[in-house]
Amino acid sequence: MSYNLFTRLRGMLFHFARNKFFKNVAIVGGGIAVGQSISLAFTPFLTRLYGPQSFGVAAAFAAVVNIIIPIATLGYANAIVLPDEEEGAAAVARLSIFSGIIVAPLALVMVHLGKPWLADWVGLSHASWVLYFVPVAILVQAFLSVANIAAIRQELYVAKAEAYVGSTLLTNLGKLTGGLLAPSSLLLIIITLAGAVANVIIQLFRVRRRGALMVQNWFGLRGITMAARSYKDFCIYKMPQGVLRASILGLPTILLSVLFGSAAAGQYSLAITILGAPVGLIGQAVGDVFLPTITRAINRGSRDAHILLMRATLGMAIASLPFCVLIFWGDLILPLVFGTEWALAGDYIQWLTVWLSCTLISYPAISAFPALRLQSFQLKIEVLYIGLSFAAMYIGFSWYGSDIAAIALFSLVGSLTNMALICMAHKAVYANVRKLSSSSNNHA
């Protein structure tokens, strides 16, 4: 029996190893995992060189940039994979770069004219000079987005993964070296931007430069008007969704910086980095694999759709159990690993674990939303989520005067929102199965 089980497992592994789809998923997922492991390995050293204040300024800057980044290419970079011909893809690449070249100077003008107000809004009034790096980040991200999507179009997954891992290693080595010489928030920001540039350069040296990956095809106006008309949906829908999603992730960092100072934002950034990396990796991997499976089951009206969703949700709940260690002992583990001055991050992570565990459990349900035609419902929930999150953190500040209370209320709002999404997906799948089954019986 054991031999037969071993033979079956070996056969399954051999099948997966030869399957192109699973191979590509493993390459991309493996690259992300290695890159995140490198960052986590360097973190205990970096936290002893850079204080919470420096981390906080860099985290607030990153939150602002991540919210603005979807605007860098106006969402068009995501359309590079769609054209049948390479010239069409190159036209979309030109449009994306052109958008970044236009948006970056506009951002510079806005920063220069509105720096005092903008700095107050994002909690960087004590380091308003940081905002001048926002236009630079927009331009760098425009090129990085084009390089990444163009590599995906040509299925150059190995080169893309190598570029990500290599640039992550260089970035962390730069932060470590800089921390030994002259640690500062400015250095963290500059090295992070340099890492993104390194990612682009490594990709261009590692891939076959043709079509949308030829740098000379990135500049000019040829075909961009037609590309803008053909893929306007990406500008109208994809870009706002990206801004909204980044706003949800960046809101706590910005509000902590505004209400409690950069040091609190730095403590939060460490906590969310430690926990967000594994949760995001597991959730994305499962979501990508589960998406086609649940979509086919829902479209067929299969009775197995509801069972599939229940099993996947239960599986993610089991996968979240190891994180519960941080709920009980996070306040002891983080100061021990990263230094005593990061004790507050340990208090944060106890609450954040509740929210991110619920987020992990919700990935299968969210994967079912497109097939259930519930994207508009999801968008409304996300808008409501932003409003409730803002209110929760402000209540923690104004009523309790406590950053821990703000994080606790924010985490509870996030947990309840994810639970609502899970319940809605299960209810909709069950209703869809009954509807299609009833329809097929009537036709029979």
Short mmCIF file of C-alpha atoms in Angstrom, two decimals:
data_model
loop_
_atom_site.label_atom_id
_atom_site.label_comp_id
_atom_site.label_asym_id
_atom_site.label_seq_id
_atom_site.Cartn_x
_atom_site.Cartn_y
_atom_site.Cartn_z
CA MET A 1 0.00 0.00 0.00
CA SER A 2 2.82 2.39 0.92
CA TYR A 3 4.60 1.53 -2.34
CA ASN A 4 1.45 2.23 -4.37
CA LEU A 5 0.96 5.56 -2.60
CA PHE A 6 4.59 6.50 -3.28
CA THR A 7 4.18 5.54 -6.94
CA ARG A 8 1.05 7.65 -7.28
CA LEU A 9 2.70 10.65 -5.62
CA ARG A 10 5.75 10.28 -7.86
CA GLY A 11 3.49 10.13 -10.91
CA MET A 12 1.64 13.26 -9.82
CA LEU A 13 4.89 15.14 -9.23
CA PHE A 14 6.19 14.03 -12.62
CA HIS A 15 2.97 15.21 -14.27
CA PHE A 16 3.16 18.60 -12.56
CA ALA A 17 6.83 18.96 -13.45
CA ARG A 18 6.01 18.45 -17.14
CA ASN A 19 2.90 20.63 -17.08
CA LYS A 20 3.79 24.05 -18.50
CA PHE A 21 1.19 25.93 -16.45
CA PHE A 22 2.28 24.48 -13.12
CA LYS A 23 5.91 24.95 -14.05
CA ASN A 24 5.37 28.65 -14.76
CA VAL A 25 3.38 29.09 -11.54
CA ALA A 26 6.20 27.42 -9.61
CA ILE A 27 8.80 29.68 -11.24
CA VAL A 28 6.91 32.92 -10.52
CA GLY A 29 5.81 31.83 -7.05
CA GLY A 30 9.28 30.56 -6.26
CA GLY A 31 10.83 33.86 -7.33
CA ILE A 32 8.46 35.79 -5.10
CA ALA A 33 9.10 33.42 -2.19
CA VAL A 34 12.89 33.69 -2.54
CA GLY A 35 12.72 37.48 -2.83
CA GLN A 36 10.53 37.78 0.26
CA SER A 37 12.76 35.35 2.16
CA ILE A 38 15.78 37.53 1.35
CA SER A 39 13.98 40.62 2.64
CA LEU A 40 12.90 38.86 5.83
CA ALA A 41 16.42 37.52 6.39
CA PHE A 42 17.88 41.03 6.21
CA THR A 43 15.16 42.63 8.35
CA PRO A 44 16.58 41.73 11.83
CA PHE A 45 19.84 43.44 10.85
CA LEU A 46 18.20 46.48 9.27
CA THR A 47 15.94 47.08 12.28
CA ARG A 48 19.05 47.37 14.44
CA LEU A 49 20.62 49.93 12.10
CA TYR A 50 17.59 52.06 11.20
CA GLY A 51 15.21 53.20 13.92
CA PRO A 52 11.39 53.23 13.81
CA GLN A 53 11.50 56.91 12.76
CA SER A 54 13.49 56.16 9.58
CA PHE A 55 11.37 53.13 8.78
CA GLY A 56 8.24 55.22 9.36
CA VAL A 57 9.19 57.97 6.92
CA ALA A 58 10.16 55.39 4.28
CA ALA A 59 6.92 53.45 4.91
CA ALA A 60 4.74 56.58 4.62
CA PHE A 61 6.51 57.50 1.38
CA ALA A 62 6.02 53.96 0.05
CA ALA A 63 2.31 54.08 0.95
CA VAL A 64 1.85 57.36 -0.95
CA VAL A 65 3.78 56.04 -3.95
CA ASN A 66 1.85 52.75 -4.04
CA ILE A 67 -1.43 54.66 -4.14
CA ILE A 68 -0.18 56.83 -7.01
CA ILE A 69 1.64 54.06 -8.93
CA PRO A 70 -1.49 52.75 -10.76
CA ILE A 71 -1.77 56.25 -12.27
CA ALA A 72 1.80 56.07 -13.61
CA THR A 73 0.79 54.26 -16.82
CA LEU A 74 -2.93 55.16 -16.53
CA GLY A 75 -3.54 51.41 -16.29
CA TYR A 76 -2.49 50.78 -19.90
CA ALA A 77 0.59 48.67 -19.07
CA ASN A 78 -1.71 45.80 -18.08
CA ALA A 79 -2.97 45.67 -21.69
CA ILE A 80 0.46 44.85 -23.18
CA VAL A 81 -0.36 41.12 -23.10
CA LEU A 82 -3.53 41.48 -25.20
CA PRO A 83 -2.55 42.48 -28.80
CA ASP A 84 -2.00 39.61 -31.23
CA GLU A 85 0.86 41.35 -33.02
CA GLU A 86 4.10 42.55 -31.46
CA GLU A 87 3.65 45.97 -33.02
CA GLY A 88 0.35 46.34 -31.19
CA ALA A 89 2.02 45.40 -27.91
CA ALA A 90 4.84 47.86 -28.61
CA ALA A 91 2.26 50.61 -29.21
CA VAL A 92 0.70 49.91 -25.80
CA ALA A 93 4.19 49.97 -24.26
CA ARG A 94 4.83 53.37 -25.87
CA LEU A 95 1.48 54.61 -24.57
CA SER A 96 2.35 53.43 -21.06
CA ILE A 97 5.76 55.12 -21.06
CA PHE A 98 4.26 58.28 -22.59
CA SER A 99 1.68 58.33 -19.79
CA GLY A 100 4.43 58.10 -17.18
CA ILE A 101 6.41 60.88 -18.86
CA ILE A 102 3.32 63.12 -18.72
CA VAL A 103 2.17 62.16 -15.21
CA ALA A 104 5.59 62.55 -13.53
CA PRO A 105 6.06 66.28 -14.32
CA LEU A 106 2.45 66.98 -13.35
CA ALA A 107 3.12 65.25 -10.03
CA LEU A 108 6.26 67.38 -9.59
CA VAL A 109 4.26 70.58 -10.09
CA MET A 110 1.61 69.40 -7.62
CA VAL A 111 4.25 68.49 -5.04
CA HIS A 112 6.04 71.82 -5.41
CA LEU A 113 2.89 73.93 -5.17
CA GLY A 114 1.08 71.89 -2.53
CA LYS A 115 3.98 70.48 -0.51
CA PRO A 116 2.95 71.92 2.90
CA TRP A 117 -0.64 70.69 2.62
CA LEU A 118 0.24 67.35 1.03
CA ALA A 119 2.88 66.68 3.68
CA ASP A 120 0.34 67.33 6.45
CA TRP A 121 -2.24 65.04 4.82
CA VAL A 122 0.14 62.07 4.60
CA GLY A 123 1.94 62.60 7.90
CA LEU A 124 5.25 63.79 6.43
CA SER A 125 5.19 67.41 7.61
CA HIS A 126 8.53 66.86 9.37
CA ALA A 127 10.04 65.37 6.18
CA SER A 128 8.18 67.12 3.35
CA TRP A 129 11.28 66.91 1.12
CA VAL A 130 10.46 63.21 0.65
CA LEU A 131 7.54 64.15 -1.63
CA TYR A 132 9.97 65.35 -4.33
CA PHE A 133 10.86 61.68 -4.88
CA VAL A 134 7.25 60.85 -5.83
CA PRO A 135 7.65 61.97 -9.51
CA VAL A 136 10.87 59.93 -9.71
CA ALA A 137 9.05 56.88 -8.36
CA ILE A 138 6.23 57.35 -10.90
CA LEU A 139 8.67 57.42 -13.80
CA VAL A 140 10.65 54.42 -12.53
CA GLN A 141 7.43 52.45 -11.99
CA ALA A 142 6.22 53.21 -15.53
CA PHE A 143 9.34 51.56 -16.97
CA LEU A 144 9.20 48.68 -14.48
CA SER A 145 5.52 47.99 -15.26
CA VAL A 146 6.22 47.87 -18.98
CA ALA A 147 9.23 45.57 -18.50
CA ASN A 148 7.28 43.22 -16.20
CA ILE A 149 4.17 42.91 -18.36
CA ALA A 150 6.20 42.63 -21.58
CA ALA A 151 8.20 39.78 -20.00
CA ILE A 152 4.93 38.04 -19.05
CA ARG A 153 3.68 38.46 -22.62
CA GLN A 154 6.75 36.65 -23.92
CA GLU A 155 6.51 34.05 -21.10
CA LEU A 156 9.97 34.95 -19.84
CA TYR A 157 9.11 33.87 -16.32
CA VAL A 158 12.60 32.71 -15.39
CA ALA A 159 14.16 36.04 -16.38
CA LYS A 160 11.42 37.93 -14.53
CA ALA A 161 11.92 35.87 -11.37
CA GLU A 162 15.72 36.24 -11.57
CA ALA A 163 15.38 40.00 -11.98
CA TYR A 164 13.11 40.22 -8.95
CA VAL A 165 15.38 38.10 -6.77
CA GLY A 166 18.54 39.86 -7.96
CA SER A 167 17.16 43.36 -7.45
CA THR A 168 15.80 42.39 -4.00
CA LEU A 169 19.22 41.09 -2.97
CA LEU A 170 20.98 44.23 -4.27
CA THR A 171 18.44 46.48 -2.53
CA ASN A 172 18.88 44.81 0.83
CA LEU A 173 22.67 44.72 0.52
CA GLY A 174 22.55 48.45 -0.26
CA LYS A 175 20.36 49.13 2.78
CA LEU A 176 22.68 47.07 4.99
CA THR A 177 25.82 48.85 3.72
CA GLY A 178 24.18 52.25 3.99
CA GLY A 179 22.95 51.45 7.48
CA LEU A 180 26.48 50.66 8.60
CA LEU A 181 27.78 53.95 7.18
CA ALA A 182 25.00 56.56 7.54
CA PRO A 183 21.50 55.21 8.28
CA SER A 184 18.61 57.53 7.36
CA SER A 185 15.14 57.50 5.83
CA LEU A 186 16.53 59.29 2.76
CA LEU A 187 18.95 56.43 2.17
CA LEU A 188 16.15 53.83 2.49
CA ILE A 189 14.06 55.67 -0.12
CA ILE A 190 16.92 56.19 -2.59
CA ILE A 191 18.09 52.57 -2.37
CA THR A 192 14.53 51.27 -2.83
CA LEU A 193 14.14 53.36 -6.01
CA ALA A 194 17.55 52.19 -7.20
CA GLY A 195 16.42 48.59 -6.64
CA ALA A 196 13.44 49.13 -8.96
CA VAL A 197 15.79 50.53 -11.62
CA ALA A 198 18.05 47.50 -11.15
CA ASN A 199 15.05 45.22 -11.71
CA VAL A 200 14.40 46.83 -15.12
CA ILE A 201 18.06 46.68 -16.14
CA ILE A 202 18.48 43.03 -15.11
CA GLN A 203 15.39 42.06 -17.09
CA LEU A 204 16.61 43.85 -20.21
CA PHE A 205 19.97 42.11 -20.03
CA ARG A 206 18.43 38.68 -19.38
CA VAL A 207 15.66 38.56 -22.00
CA ARG A 208 15.28 38.47 -25.74
CA ARG A 209 14.72 42.11 -26.56
CA ARG A 210 12.03 42.11 -29.19
CA GLY A 211 8.62 43.68 -29.63
CA ALA A 212 7.47 45.38 -26.44
CA LEU A 213 10.79 44.53 -24.75
CA MET A 214 12.89 46.56 -27.20
CA VAL A 215 13.76 49.82 -25.46
CA GLN A 216 13.66 51.73 -28.76
CA ASN A 217 10.00 50.71 -29.06
CA TRP A 218 9.21 52.40 -25.74
CA PHE A 219 9.59 55.90 -27.09
CA GLY A 220 7.59 57.77 -29.71
CA LEU A 221 3.96 58.44 -30.54
CA ARG A 222 3.36 55.84 -33.25
CA GLY A 223 0.11 54.00 -32.66
CA ILE A 224 -0.57 55.33 -29.16
CA THR A 225 -3.86 57.03 -30.11
CA MET A 226 -5.26 53.78 -31.49
CA ALA A 227 -3.95 51.89 -28.44
CA ALA A 228 -5.58 54.40 -26.08
CA ARG A 229 -8.94 53.97 -27.81
CA SER A 230 -8.70 50.18 -28.04
CA TYR A 231 -7.84 49.68 -24.38
CA LYS A 232 -9.61 52.60 -22.76
CA ASP A 233 -11.33 50.20 -20.32
CA PHE A 234 -7.99 49.72 -18.59
CA CYS A 235 -7.79 53.44 -17.94
CA ILE A 236 -11.44 53.77 -16.91
CA TYR A 237 -11.74 50.67 -14.69
CA LYS A 238 -8.36 49.02 -14.03
CA MET A 239 -6.58 52.17 -12.88
CA PRO A 240 -9.23 53.22 -10.28
CA GLN A 241 -9.35 49.66 -8.94
CA GLY A 242 -5.59 49.69 -8.51
CA VAL A 243 -5.70 53.02 -6.68
CA LEU A 244 -8.49 51.77 -4.43
CA ARG A 245 -6.66 48.54 -3.60
CA ALA A 246 -3.44 50.39 -2.81
CA SER A 247 -5.37 52.90 -0.69
CA ILE A 248 -6.74 50.09 1.48
CA LEU A 249 -3.22 48.72 2.07
CA GLY A 250 -1.58 52.12 2.58
CA LEU A 251 -4.25 53.76 4.73
CA PRO A 252 -3.01 52.47 8.13
CA THR A 253 0.57 53.60 7.46
CA ILE A 254 -0.51 57.10 6.43
CA LEU A 255 -3.01 57.51 9.27
CA LEU A 256 -0.54 56.25 11.88
CA SER A 257 2.01 58.72 10.55
CA VAL A 258 -0.52 61.57 10.64
CA LEU A 259 -2.10 60.77 14.01
CA PHE A 260 0.72 59.17 15.99
CA GLY A 261 3.97 60.04 14.19
CA SER A 262 6.47 58.35 11.89
CA ALA A 263 7.78 56.02 14.60
CA ALA A 264 4.33 54.40 14.91
CA ALA A 265 4.17 54.04 11.12
CA GLY A 266 7.60 52.39 11.21
CA GLN A 267 6.46 49.91 13.84
CA TYR A 268 3.41 49.07 11.73
CA SER A 269 5.48 48.66 8.57
CA LEU A 270 7.65 46.04 10.27
CA ALA A 271 4.63 44.12 11.57
CA ILE A 272 2.83 44.14 8.23
CA THR A 273 6.02 43.14 6.35
CA ILE A 274 6.58 40.09 8.55
CA LEU A 275 3.01 38.85 8.33
CA GLY A 276 1.89 40.22 4.97
CA ALA A 277 4.60 38.42 2.97
CA PRO A 278 3.58 34.81 3.78
CA VAL A 279 -0.15 35.61 3.76
CA GLY A 280 0.11 37.29 0.34
CA LEU A 281 2.24 34.48 -1.10
CA ILE A 282 -0.05 31.66 0.09
CA GLY A 283 -3.21 33.55 -0.82
CA GLN A 284 -2.06 34.51 -4.30
CA ALA A 285 -0.80 31.01 -5.09
CA VAL A 286 -4.05 29.37 -3.95
CA GLY A 287 -6.20 32.05 -5.55
CA ASP A 288 -4.48 31.72 -8.94
CA VAL A 289 -4.92 27.94 -8.95
CA PHE A 290 -8.45 27.97 -7.51
CA LEU A 291 -9.78 30.65 -9.88
CA PRO A 292 -10.15 28.52 -13.05
CA THR A 293 -11.46 25.55 -11.05
CA ILE A 294 -14.26 27.40 -9.28
CA THR A 295 -15.07 29.40 -12.42
CA ARG A 296 -15.66 26.23 -14.46
CA ALA A 297 -17.76 24.69 -11.69
CA ILE A 298 -19.93 27.82 -11.34
CA ASN A 299 -20.41 28.22 -15.09
CA ARG A 300 -21.51 24.58 -15.39
CA GLY A 301 -23.88 24.94 -12.45
CA SER A 302 -22.13 21.97 -10.89
CA ARG A 303 -23.31 20.89 -7.47
CA ASP A 304 -19.64 20.51 -6.61
CA ALA A 305 -19.12 24.31 -6.78
CA HIS A 306 -20.38 24.88 -3.26
CA ILE A 307 -18.40 21.91 -1.94
CA LEU A 308 -15.26 23.15 -3.69
CA LEU A 309 -15.63 26.57 -2.11
CA MET A 310 -16.29 25.11 1.33
CA ARG A 311 -13.26 22.83 1.12
CA ALA A 312 -10.99 25.62 -0.13
CA THR A 313 -12.19 27.98 2.60
CA LEU A 314 -11.66 25.30 5.25
CA GLY A 315 -8.20 24.59 3.83
CA MET A 316 -7.23 28.25 4.11
CA ALA A 317 -8.58 28.35 7.65
CA ILE A 318 -6.28 25.43 8.53
CA ALA A 319 -3.37 27.19 6.76
CA SER A 320 -3.95 30.27 8.92
CA LEU A 321 -3.62 28.34 12.21
CA PRO A 322 0.21 28.65 12.47
CA PHE A 323 -0.14 32.43 12.44
CA CYS A 324 -2.14 32.20 15.67
CA VAL A 325 1.19 31.92 17.49
CA LEU A 326 1.62 35.65 16.88
CA ILE A 327 -1.78 36.42 18.41
CA PHE A 328 -0.63 35.05 21.75
CA TRP A 329 3.12 35.64 21.73
CA GLY A 330 3.80 38.28 19.07
CA ASP A 331 4.64 40.85 21.77
CA LEU A 332 7.43 38.55 22.97
CA ILE A 333 8.70 37.23 19.61
CA LEU A 334 9.23 40.50 17.72
CA PRO A 335 11.37 42.32 20.34
CA LEU A 336 13.46 39.17 20.71
CA VAL A 337 14.12 38.84 16.95
CA PHE A 338 14.26 42.48 15.83
CA GLY A 339 15.39 44.37 18.93
CA THR A 340 13.73 45.82 22.03
CA GLU A 341 12.89 49.16 20.37
CA TRP A 342 10.42 47.26 18.14
CA ALA A 343 8.26 46.08 21.04
CA LEU A 344 5.31 48.15 19.80
CA ALA A 345 5.36 46.22 16.51
CA GLY A 346 4.79 43.09 18.60
CA ASP A 347 1.65 44.65 20.09
CA TYR A 348 0.46 45.62 16.62
CA ILE A 349 1.04 42.19 15.11
CA GLN A 350 -1.18 40.51 17.69
CA TRP A 351 -4.17 42.39 16.28
CA LEU A 352 -3.02 42.41 12.67
CA THR A 353 -2.80 38.60 12.74
CA VAL A 354 -6.56 38.41 13.30
CA TRP A 355 -7.23 40.60 10.25
CA LEU A 356 -4.69 38.95 7.93
CA SER A 357 -5.81 35.45 8.93
CA CYS A 358 -9.35 36.38 7.88
CA THR A 359 -7.90 37.86 4.68
CA LEU A 360 -6.15 34.56 3.93
CA ILE A 361 -9.35 32.59 4.54
CA SER A 362 -11.25 34.90 2.15
CA TYR A 363 -9.04 34.28 -0.93
CA PRO A 364 -11.14 31.36 -2.32
CA ALA A 365 -14.36 33.36 -1.88
CA ILE A 366 -12.92 36.38 -3.66
CA SER A 367 -11.73 34.11 -6.49
CA ALA A 368 -15.37 33.11 -7.05
CA PHE A 369 -16.63 36.70 -7.38
CA PRO A 370 -15.87 37.22 -11.12
CA ALA A 371 -17.74 34.05 -12.17
CA LEU A 372 -20.64 35.06 -9.90
CA ARG A 373 -20.74 38.54 -11.50
CA LEU A 374 -20.23 40.16 -8.11
CA GLN A 375 -17.44 42.60 -9.02
CA SER A 376 -19.68 45.62 -8.49
CA PHE A 377 -20.66 44.30 -5.05
CA GLN A 378 -17.00 43.78 -4.21
CA LEU A 379 -16.14 47.32 -5.34
CA LYS A 380 -18.89 48.76 -3.12
CA ILE A 381 -17.66 46.71 -0.17
CA GLU A 382 -14.10 47.95 -0.72
CA VAL A 383 -15.25 51.58 -0.82
CA LEU A 384 -17.22 51.01 2.38
CA TYR A 385 -14.21 49.24 3.86
CA ILE A 386 -11.99 52.29 3.30
CA GLY A 387 -14.53 54.56 5.01
CA LEU A 388 -14.98 52.24 7.99
CA SER A 389 -11.20 51.72 8.32
CA PHE A 390 -10.62 55.46 8.40
CA ALA A 391 -13.37 55.87 11.00
CA ALA A 392 -12.00 53.00 13.11
CA MET A 393 -8.49 54.43 13.26
CA TYR A 394 -9.75 57.95 13.95
CA ILE A 395 -11.92 56.65 16.80
CA GLY A 396 -8.87 54.92 18.25
CA PHE A 397 -7.05 58.27 18.11
CA SER A 398 -9.81 60.67 19.22
CA TRP A 399 -11.71 58.54 21.74
CA TYR A 400 -8.97 56.39 23.21
CA GLY A 401 -5.82 58.33 22.29
CA SER A 402 -4.14 55.01 21.59
CA ASP A 403 -2.39 53.72 18.49
CA ILE A 404 -2.96 50.14 19.67
CA ALA A 405 -6.70 50.83 19.95
CA ALA A 406 -6.62 52.27 16.41
CA ILE A 407 -4.90 49.15 15.06
CA ALA A 408 -7.27 46.89 16.99
CA LEU A 409 -10.38 48.62 15.61
CA PHE A 410 -8.90 48.67 12.10
CA SER A 411 -8.17 44.93 12.31
CA LEU A 412 -11.67 44.15 13.55
CA VAL A 413 -13.22 46.13 10.67
CA GLY A 414 -11.02 44.24 8.20
CA SER A 415 -11.89 40.89 9.76
CA LEU A 416 -15.64 41.55 9.64
CA THR A 417 -15.37 42.78 6.03
CA ASN A 418 -13.60 39.58 4.95
CA MET A 419 -16.15 37.46 6.79
CA ALA A 420 -18.93 39.33 4.94
CA LEU A 421 -17.25 38.59 1.60
CA ILE A 422 -16.92 34.91 2.49
CA CYS A 423 -20.61 34.65 3.50
CA MET A 424 -21.72 36.49 0.36
CA ALA A 425 -19.69 34.18 -1.90
CA HIS A 426 -21.02 31.00 -0.28
CA LYS A 427 -24.59 32.28 -0.44
CA ALA A 428 -24.22 33.31 -4.09
CA VAL A 429 -22.61 29.98 -5.11
CA TYR A 430 -25.36 28.01 -3.40
CA ALA A 431 -28.05 30.16 -5.06
CA ASN A 432 -26.34 29.85 -8.46
CA VAL A 433 -26.21 26.06 -8.21
CA ARG A 434 -29.90 25.87 -7.29
CA LYS A 435 -30.85 28.28 -10.09
CA LEU A 436 -28.97 26.45 -12.85
CA SER A 437 -30.09 23.04 -11.56
CA SER A 438 -33.72 24.20 -11.56
CA SER A 439 -33.32 25.63 -15.06
CA SER A 440 -31.87 22.37 -16.43
CA ASN A 441 -34.69 20.36 -14.78
CA ASN A 442 -37.33 22.61 -16.39
CA HIS A 443 -35.74 22.16 -19.83
CA ALA A 444 -35.67 18.43 -19.28
#
